Amino acid sequence: WALESGCSYAESFGDFVKVTCPVADLERMLGDVEIVEVRDVRLGESAPKIITGQYSLPHPIARVVEFVQNLAMNVHKRRLSSFRVPSSIPREGARPRYQEPSEDQVIPATLFNLYNISHTISTLSSQSVAEFSNFGYLESDLTAFDNGCGLPKPNPIKAVGSFSPSPPNVECTLDVQMITSVGQNGTNFYYTVDGWVLDFAQELLQSNDPPMVNSISWSSDERTEGYSYNSRTDAEWQKLGTMGVSVLAASGDDGAVGTSRCSGNHWYFNPGYPATSPYITSVGATMLVGKPTTSSSEAPICSEPGHVCAENGSEEPADENLGGYATGGGFSVYESRPSYQDTVVTGYLNDNSIPKPPASYFNNSNRGFPDVAANGYNILIYRGGRWETVGGTSAATPIWGGVFALVNDVLLKNGKKPLGFANPFLYQMFADGKGTFTNIGDLTTNNDDGCQYGYTSNPNGWDPVTGLGTPNVGMILEYVQSNMASFP
């Protein structure tokens, strides 16, 4: 039908079809819609979109087509990297924090101490970061970062798709430096995706050797994408999980309220996708508070003027409501609650000692997120020839991506398949109570982001702020070893 209608290219990939068509023919094929190039000024890219009319397909075609991808999608994808705003510039409605965040710099050695990380990869355990624009990173920055932080040189990073390395983008730089520093000696990939997360999932499915772990530090409003797009993408995540492919996504940097911030959603929260998908691992963020122990010998950079490196300390949910960001979390608009988290989410909801937002703001029968958390505040990176500190759930996500790569290394060395869809494993491990997670926060902490409502932390278990908590990687790997017979 596509070729007969004037398209120059049409190819089937099993359960989706790619076509290339002249605009005039495509407008006619889709029911006399108007298609123009729409520019995303934030990302500096353009894509054809339907701007007038609602597409329709002939009945014989419509009955087997779920939807027309990208062309009819009003997706506002965005990077989640957060530059910290000085606390002297408060946002409207901001209130004093319960405990001030530490301004000491977080380097890989800090993460190793916080999360008991000493394992390095000795197999073909692979990991990737996915970017949805042509921005990139500089290899020279990665080399300087590794040298300054006392890290070994990572394996070469294989680029899948083209990107522009200069000027280096903060998000891309952060992603690469975090995942390679935790998943040391892993096989590394850097994906540049033309489109959005469904395109990425389809690209992984078409690969002969997809990365075993994939970190996404991007998000889009769940309501904007709509149920059909999210549902179809979920199906692709499920396929990948059965293939031994894990996907992680940042939970967002706008607290419980979502991207419209305090002044936007007066009657409901606006969570982001893909963090709300039940078939990926959603990652929230923490920050060091108070006075962490510091060291000038943890890494070469720590002895340089102007650098104070945190060695270890206490963490709370990232919620710098005097001008920074807050870790995203809450409940999906569309996705029903998966069975693997039913016990812990029900326990949170039924605990009357924990304050909750008004019931109209969220659907408490749906998927709760995030699943886990890691540090995402005052992270030291090297970009464009200089050191700088950044934060966000986009830092925490590749950190957990590196942790997954370490788990896969243990599995592969024991003749097992890679982890794949990880959430049932994470929640079962938490239920077994082997010290594999550190609970974050108490009844004084939350992710309101300085707004009227947010979710309050659970002192004793999962919450929609930092999930199950931060990892104790040494204990996680011991748990995997002692339960090896349960892995395929």
Coordinates of C-alpha atoms in Angstrom, one line a residue, residues 123 408-418 484 487-488:
T123 CA 33.9 -10.4 31.0
N408 CA 26.0 -9.0 34.8
D409 CA 29.7 -9.6 35.1
V410 CA 29.2 -12.0 38.0
L411 CA 26.3 -13.7 36.2
L412 CA 28.3 -14.2 33.0
K413 CA 31.4 -15.5 34.9
N414 CA 29.1 -18.2 36.3
G415 CA 27.7 -19.2 32.9
K416 CA 24.4 -17.4 33.4
K417 CA 22.5 -15.0 31.2
P418 CA 22.6 -11.3 31.8
M484 CA 23.0 -18.2 41.5
F487 CA 19.2 -17.2 37.6
P488 CA 18.7 -18.7 34.1

